[in-house]
mmCIF file of C-alpha atoms in Angstrom:
data_model
loop_
_atom_site.group_PDB
_atom_site.id
_atom_site.type_symbol
_atom_site.label_atom_id
_atom_site.label_comp_id
_atom_site.label_asym_id
_atom_site.label_seq_id
_atom_site.Cartn_x
_atom_site.Cartn_y
_atom_site.Cartn_z
ATOM 1 C CA GLN A 1 -11.321 6.181 6.815
ATOM 2 C CA GLN A 2 -7.552 6.386 6.748
ATOM 3 C CA PRO A 3 -6.100 4.640 9.816
ATOM 4 C CA VAL A 4 -4.239 6.671 12.408
ATOM 5 C CA GLN A 5 -0.656 5.769 13.268
ATOM 6 C CA SER A 6 1.405 6.715 16.288
ATOM 7 C CA PRO A 7 4.006 7.845 16.891
ATOM 8 C CA GLN A 8 4.752 9.915 13.781
ATOM 9 C CA ALA A 9 8.471 9.377 14.208
ATOM 10 C CA VAL A 10 10.811 7.567 16.549
ATOM 11 C CA ILE A 11 14.581 7.392 16.942
ATOM 12 C CA LEU A 12 16.137 4.313 18.520
ATOM 13 C CA ARG A 13 19.592 3.144 19.364
ATOM 14 C CA GLU A 14 20.571 -0.301 18.144
ATOM 15 C CA GLY A 15 19.178 -2.953 20.445
ATOM 16 C CA GLU A 16 16.262 -0.883 21.726
ATOM 17 C CA ASP A 17 12.612 -1.844 21.301
ATOM 18 C CA ALA A 18 9.787 0.084 19.670
ATOM 19 C CA VAL A 19 6.036 -0.169 19.301
ATOM 20 C CA ILE A 20 4.066 1.360 16.436
ATOM 21 C CA ASN A 21 0.312 1.639 16.770
ATOM 22 C CA CYS A 22 -2.430 1.694 14.163
ATOM 23 C CA SER A 23 -6.067 2.406 14.887
ATOM 24 C CA SER A 24 -9.235 2.726 12.864
ATOM 25 C CA SER A 25 -12.622 4.316 13.457
ATOM 26 C CA LYS A 26 -14.210 1.565 11.382
ATOM 27 C CA ALA A 27 -14.421 -2.175 12.006
ATOM 28 C CA LEU A 28 -11.391 -3.925 10.564
ATOM 29 C CA TYR A 29 -11.225 -7.148 8.608
ATOM 30 C CA SER A 30 -7.470 -7.271 8.222
ATOM 31 C CA VAL A 31 -4.378 -5.241 8.978
ATOM 32 C CA HIS A 32 -1.249 -5.190 6.835
ATOM 33 C CA TRP A 33 2.178 -3.906 7.851
ATOM 34 C CA TYR A 34 4.784 -2.674 5.350
ATOM 35 C CA ARG A 35 8.184 -1.036 5.582
ATOM 36 C CA GLN A 36 9.443 1.438 3.003
ATOM 37 C CA LYS A 37 13.036 2.545 2.803
ATOM 38 C CA HIS A 38 13.881 5.858 1.207
ATOM 39 C CA GLY A 39 13.533 5.714 -2.573
ATOM 40 C CA GLU A 40 12.273 2.131 -2.550
ATOM 41 C CA ALA A 41 8.911 0.392 -2.823
ATOM 42 C CA PRO A 42 7.016 -0.689 0.308
ATOM 43 C CA VAL A 43 7.862 -4.227 1.387
ATOM 44 C CA PHE A 44 5.378 -6.557 3.062
ATOM 45 C CA LEU A 45 6.051 -7.506 6.684
ATOM 46 C CA MET A 46 2.897 -9.315 7.769
ATOM 47 C CA ILE A 47 -0.874 -9.474 7.543
ATOM 48 C CA LEU A 48 -3.266 -10.154 10.391
ATOM 49 C CA LEU A 49 -6.844 -11.225 9.890
ATOM 50 C CA LYS A 50 -9.667 -10.575 12.343
ATOM 51 C CA GLY A 51 -9.585 -12.912 15.289
ATOM 52 C CA GLY A 52 -7.087 -11.186 17.569
ATOM 53 C CA GLU A 53 -4.155 -13.223 16.359
ATOM 54 C CA GLN A 54 -0.559 -12.299 16.817
ATOM 55 C CA LYS A 55 2.124 -12.953 14.249
ATOM 56 C CA GLY A 56 5.863 -12.908 14.363
ATOM 57 C CA HIS A 57 8.595 -12.417 11.822
ATOM 58 C CA GLU A 58 12.041 -12.836 13.389
ATOM 59 C CA LYS A 59 12.257 -9.934 15.837
ATOM 60 C CA ILE A 60 9.233 -8.153 14.443
ATOM 61 C CA SER A 61 5.776 -9.163 15.603
ATOM 62 C CA ALA A 62 2.300 -7.691 15.564
ATOM 63 C CA SER A 63 -1.011 -7.985 17.327
ATOM 64 C CA PHE A 64 -4.533 -7.231 16.186
ATOM 65 C CA ASN A 65 -7.284 -6.322 18.623
ATOM 66 C CA GLU A 66 -10.456 -6.604 16.593
ATOM 67 C CA LYS A 67 -12.711 -5.178 19.319
ATOM 68 C CA LYS A 68 -10.597 -2.069 19.742
ATOM 69 C CA GLN A 69 -9.963 -1.825 15.997
ATOM 70 C CA GLN A 70 -6.266 -1.527 16.700
ATOM 71 C CA SER A 71 -3.050 -3.183 15.703
ATOM 72 C CA SER A 72 0.438 -2.799 17.081
ATOM 73 C CA LEU A 73 3.796 -3.617 15.511
ATOM 74 C CA TYR A 74 6.549 -4.640 17.915
ATOM 75 C CA LEU A 75 10.205 -4.313 16.949
ATOM 76 C CA THR A 76 12.581 -5.857 19.457
ATOM 77 C CA ALA A 77 16.345 -5.511 19.674
ATOM 78 C CA SER A 78 16.287 -3.117 16.731
ATOM 79 C CA GLN A 79 18.944 -3.289 14.027
ATOM 80 C CA LEU A 80 20.196 -0.568 11.687
ATOM 81 C CA SER A 81 18.344 -2.339 8.864
ATOM 82 C CA TYR A 82 15.015 -1.631 10.589
ATOM 83 C CA SER A 83 15.232 2.046 9.647
ATOM 84 C CA GLY A 84 12.503 3.186 7.305
ATOM 85 C CA THR A 85 8.880 4.275 7.278
ATOM 86 C CA TYR A 86 6.329 1.786 8.552
ATOM 87 C CA PHE A 87 2.834 1.816 7.152
ATOM 88 C CA CYS A 88 -0.194 -0.036 8.383
ATOM 89 C CA GLY A 89 -2.832 -0.858 5.805
ATOM 90 C CA THR A 90 -6.393 -1.629 6.793
ATOM 91 C CA GLU A 91 -9.066 -3.560 4.993
ATOM 92 C CA PHE A 92 -12.747 -3.543 5.909
ATOM 93 C CA GLY A 93 -14.012 -6.668 4.185
ATOM 94 C CA LYS A 94 -17.010 -7.399 2.052
ATOM 95 C CA THR A 95 -19.104 -4.549 3.454
ATOM 96 C CA SER A 96 -16.849 -1.934 1.939
ATOM 97 C CA TYR A 97 -15.691 -1.053 -1.511
ATOM 98 C CA ASP A 98 -12.406 0.153 -0.089
ATOM 99 C CA LYS A 99 -9.372 -2.061 -0.331
ATOM 100 C CA VAL A 100 -6.099 -1.758 1.530
ATOM 101 C CA ILE A 101 -6.034 1.781 2.889
ATOM 102 C CA PHE A 102 -2.704 2.967 4.277
ATOM 103 C CA GLY A 103 -1.996 5.178 7.240
ATOM 104 C CA PRO A 104 0.331 8.201 7.075
ATOM 105 C CA GLY A 105 3.336 6.183 8.236
ATOM 106 C CA THR A 106 5.734 6.136 11.165
ATOM 107 C CA SER A 107 9.334 7.083 10.475
ATOM 108 C CA LEU A 108 11.766 4.873 12.374
ATOM 109 C CA SER A 109 15.465 5.701 12.582
ATOM 110 C CA VAL A 110 17.894 3.316 14.233
ATOM 111 C CA ILE A 111 21.254 4.807 15.121
ATOM 112 C CA PRO A 112 24.443 3.061 16.298
ATOM 113 C CA GLU B 1 8.978 -16.053 -10.510
ATOM 114 C CA THR B 2 9.116 -12.486 -11.838
ATOM 115 C CA GLY B 3 8.289 -9.535 -9.633
ATOM 116 C CA VAL B 4 6.119 -6.511 -10.301
ATOM 117 C CA THR B 5 7.515 -4.212 -12.960
ATOM 118 C CA GLN B 6 6.377 -0.697 -13.798
ATOM 119 C CA SER B 7 7.115 1.616 -16.685
ATOM 120 C CA PRO B 8 8.194 4.255 -17.212
ATOM 121 C CA THR B 9 10.210 4.855 -14.038
ATOM 122 C CA HIS B 10 10.270 8.633 -14.463
ATOM 123 C CA LEU B 11 8.356 11.021 -16.666
ATOM 124 C CA ILE B 12 7.663 14.707 -16.965
ATOM 125 C CA LYS B 13 4.429 16.105 -18.350
ATOM 126 C CA THR B 14 2.783 19.506 -18.537
ATOM 127 C CA ARG B 15 -0.608 20.527 -17.210
ATOM 128 C CA GLY B 16 -3.497 19.343 -19.338
ATOM 129 C CA GLN B 17 -1.615 16.449 -20.897
ATOM 130 C CA GLN B 18 -2.506 12.787 -20.529
ATOM 131 C CA VAL B 19 -0.340 9.979 -19.193
ATOM 132 C CA THR B 20 -0.430 6.183 -19.257
ATOM 133 C CA LEU B 21 1.479 4.140 -16.701
ATOM 134 C CA ARG B 22 1.979 0.403 -17.060
ATOM 135 C CA CYS B 23 2.343 -2.463 -14.635
ATOM 136 C CA SER B 24 3.146 -6.132 -15.066
ATOM 137 C CA SER B 25 1.902 -8.140 -12.121
ATOM 138 C CA GLN B 26 3.720 -10.958 -10.392
ATOM 139 C CA SER B 27 3.244 -14.392 -11.866
ATOM 140 C CA GLY B 28 0.181 -16.132 -10.408
ATOM 141 C CA HIS B 29 -1.476 -12.957 -9.139
ATOM 142 C CA ASN B 30 -4.985 -11.980 -10.258
ATOM 143 C CA THR B 31 -5.315 -8.504 -8.770
ATOM 144 C CA VAL B 32 -3.647 -5.163 -9.332
ATOM 145 C CA SER B 33 -4.013 -2.168 -7.030
ATOM 146 C CA TRP B 34 -2.826 1.336 -7.892
ATOM 147 C CA TYR B 35 -1.657 3.875 -5.325
ATOM 148 C CA GLN B 36 -0.544 7.499 -5.452
ATOM 149 C CA GLN B 37 2.177 8.457 -3.004
ATOM 150 C CA ALA B 38 3.037 12.114 -2.522
ATOM 151 C CA LEU B 39 6.352 12.985 -0.919
ATOM 152 C CA GLY B 40 6.323 12.173 2.796
ATOM 153 C CA GLN B 41 2.834 10.680 2.683
ATOM 154 C CA GLY B 42 1.364 7.206 2.825
ATOM 155 C CA PRO B 43 0.180 5.530 -0.377
ATOM 156 C CA GLN B 44 -3.333 6.689 -1.308
ATOM 157 C CA PHE B 45 -5.589 4.027 -2.830
ATOM 158 C CA ILE B 46 -6.714 4.862 -6.376
ATOM 159 C CA PHE B 47 -8.415 1.660 -7.508
ATOM 160 C CA GLN B 48 -8.105 -2.100 -7.674
ATOM 161 C CA TYR B 49 -8.695 -4.451 -10.608
ATOM 162 C CA TYR B 50 -9.660 -8.067 -10.141
ATOM 163 C CA ARG B 51 -9.989 -10.282 -13.212
ATOM 164 C CA GLU B 52 -10.241 -7.297 -15.553
ATOM 165 C CA GLU B 53 -12.967 -5.501 -13.582
ATOM 166 C CA GLU B 54 -12.719 -2.569 -11.190
ATOM 167 C CA ASN B 55 -13.068 -4.044 -7.720
ATOM 168 C CA GLY B 56 -12.781 -0.944 -5.576
ATOM 169 C CA ARG B 57 -12.055 2.745 -5.976
ATOM 170 C CA GLY B 58 -10.688 5.409 -3.699
ATOM 171 C CA ASN B 59 -11.483 9.100 -3.638
ATOM 172 C CA PHE B 60 -10.040 10.016 -7.028
ATOM 173 C CA PRO B 61 -11.845 11.836 -9.870
ATOM 174 C CA PRO B 62 -12.967 10.040 -13.048
ATOM 175 C CA ARG B 63 -9.997 11.411 -14.986
ATOM 176 C CA PHE B 64 -8.084 8.622 -13.231
ATOM 177 C CA SER B 65 -9.006 5.448 -15.080
ATOM 178 C CA GLY B 66 -7.547 2.002 -15.471
ATOM 179 C CA LEU B 67 -7.542 -1.269 -17.286
ATOM 180 C CA GLN B 68 -6.538 -4.802 -16.508
ATOM 181 C CA PHE B 69 -5.701 -7.195 -19.307
ATOM 182 C CA PRO B 70 -6.260 -10.968 -19.564
ATOM 183 C CA ASN B 71 -2.646 -11.572 -18.514
ATOM 184 C CA TYR B 72 -3.411 -9.470 -15.380
ATOM 185 C CA SER B 73 -1.100 -6.633 -16.384
ATOM 186 C CA SER B 74 -2.612 -3.198 -15.918
ATOM 187 C CA GLU B 75 -2.591 0.429 -17.028
ATOM 188 C CA LEU B 76 -3.337 3.616 -15.151
ATOM 189 C CA ASN B 77 -4.467 6.547 -17.277
ATOM 190 C CA VAL B 78 -4.669 10.097 -16.031
ATOM 191 C CA ASN B 79 -6.277 12.759 -18.227
ATOM 192 C CA ALA B 80 -6.067 16.545 -17.945
ATOM 193 C CA LEU B 81 -3.039 16.436 -15.679
ATOM 194 C CA GLU B 82 -2.863 18.896 -12.793
ATOM 195 C CA LEU B 83 0.159 20.047 -10.802
ATOM 196 C CA ASP B 84 -1.100 18.101 -7.760
ATOM 197 C CA ASP B 85 -0.881 14.870 -9.750
ATOM 198 C CA SER B 86 2.891 14.993 -9.314
ATOM 199 C CA ALA B 87 3.682 11.928 -7.216
ATOM 200 C CA LEU B 88 5.047 8.406 -7.166
ATOM 201 C CA TYR B 89 2.510 5.986 -8.627
ATOM 202 C CA LEU B 90 2.779 2.518 -7.189
ATOM 203 C CA CYS B 91 1.324 -0.646 -8.598
ATOM 204 C CA ALA B 92 0.850 -3.652 -6.347
ATOM 205 C CA SER B 93 -0.210 -7.134 -7.352
ATOM 206 C CA SER B 94 -1.779 -9.727 -5.093
ATOM 207 C CA LEU B 95 -3.785 -12.902 -5.038
ATOM 208 C CA PHE B 96 -7.271 -11.780 -4.078
ATOM 209 C CA SER B 97 -9.585 -14.290 -2.482
ATOM 210 C CA LYS B 98 -13.167 -13.164 -3.084
ATOM 211 C CA GLY B 99 -14.529 -15.810 -0.766
ATOM 212 C CA ASP B 100 -12.434 -14.430 2.073
ATOM 213 C CA TRP B 101 -12.616 -10.796 0.901
ATOM 214 C CA ASN B 102 -8.953 -10.468 1.664
ATOM 215 C CA THR B 103 -6.684 -8.702 -0.792
ATOM 216 C CA GLY B 104 -3.677 -10.663 0.427
ATOM 217 C CA GLU B 105 -0.055 -9.646 0.582
ATOM 218 C CA LEU B 106 0.682 -6.720 -1.734
ATOM 219 C CA PHE B 107 3.801 -6.953 -3.872
ATOM 220 C CA PHE B 108 4.791 -3.468 -4.963
ATOM 221 C CA GLY B 109 6.650 -2.370 -8.046
ATOM 222 C CA GLU B 110 9.343 0.318 -7.847
ATOM 223 C CA GLY B 111 6.869 2.935 -9.013
ATOM 224 C CA SER B 112 6.577 5.558 -11.735
ATOM 225 C CA ARG B 113 7.546 9.045 -10.642
ATOM 226 C CA LEU B 114 5.403 11.617 -12.441
ATOM 227 C CA THR B 115 6.258 15.294 -12.467
ATOM 228 C CA VAL B 116 3.669 17.713 -13.825
ATOM 229 C CA LEU B 117 4.950 21.159 -14.779
#
């Protein structure tokens, strides 16, 4: 039931855009996005609840397609500080005993 | 408001030993989730405690057990340690809304790095 993330890794130059995808084989109730820098704890970016909403956080936004059981994280005009590993976390709601289940991560490197 | 704190930060044990990891949740949070993160992997869900009761469990054997105290702090206990238990153990606190069945934003501690020799 672990979500699938793509791509596994991406290298960007400063100012470029990136999209990270997260998909599940099971119906989703919510999707979380976190960023983890090397040697640090994961840090919350945003949470999307079912309903197909889109959220934004400065130059980072995300969408959630409930019907397709997918979420995408959009990073625009990337900055060096965006480097890290991005994890999506999925939650299936009251029908499941599972809580926030994380994907394997997408490594993002932003170079000058 | 204080953040999530974990102790110890690093520890080394040998196979067969037992370990207890501790976590103080963020002020105002009622839920603690524990994760195991192996090098280069995503955090793997161990279990979640909500108001002192286990509220969800991942695919971990019974030798992984936990507690949550009235002040919402928590312990993770691992018995009969195996080499594969070597990992970073992350604690995350949140404000769980049972009516919405939404764990809410997870606030992670810095983790306890366990090495089993």
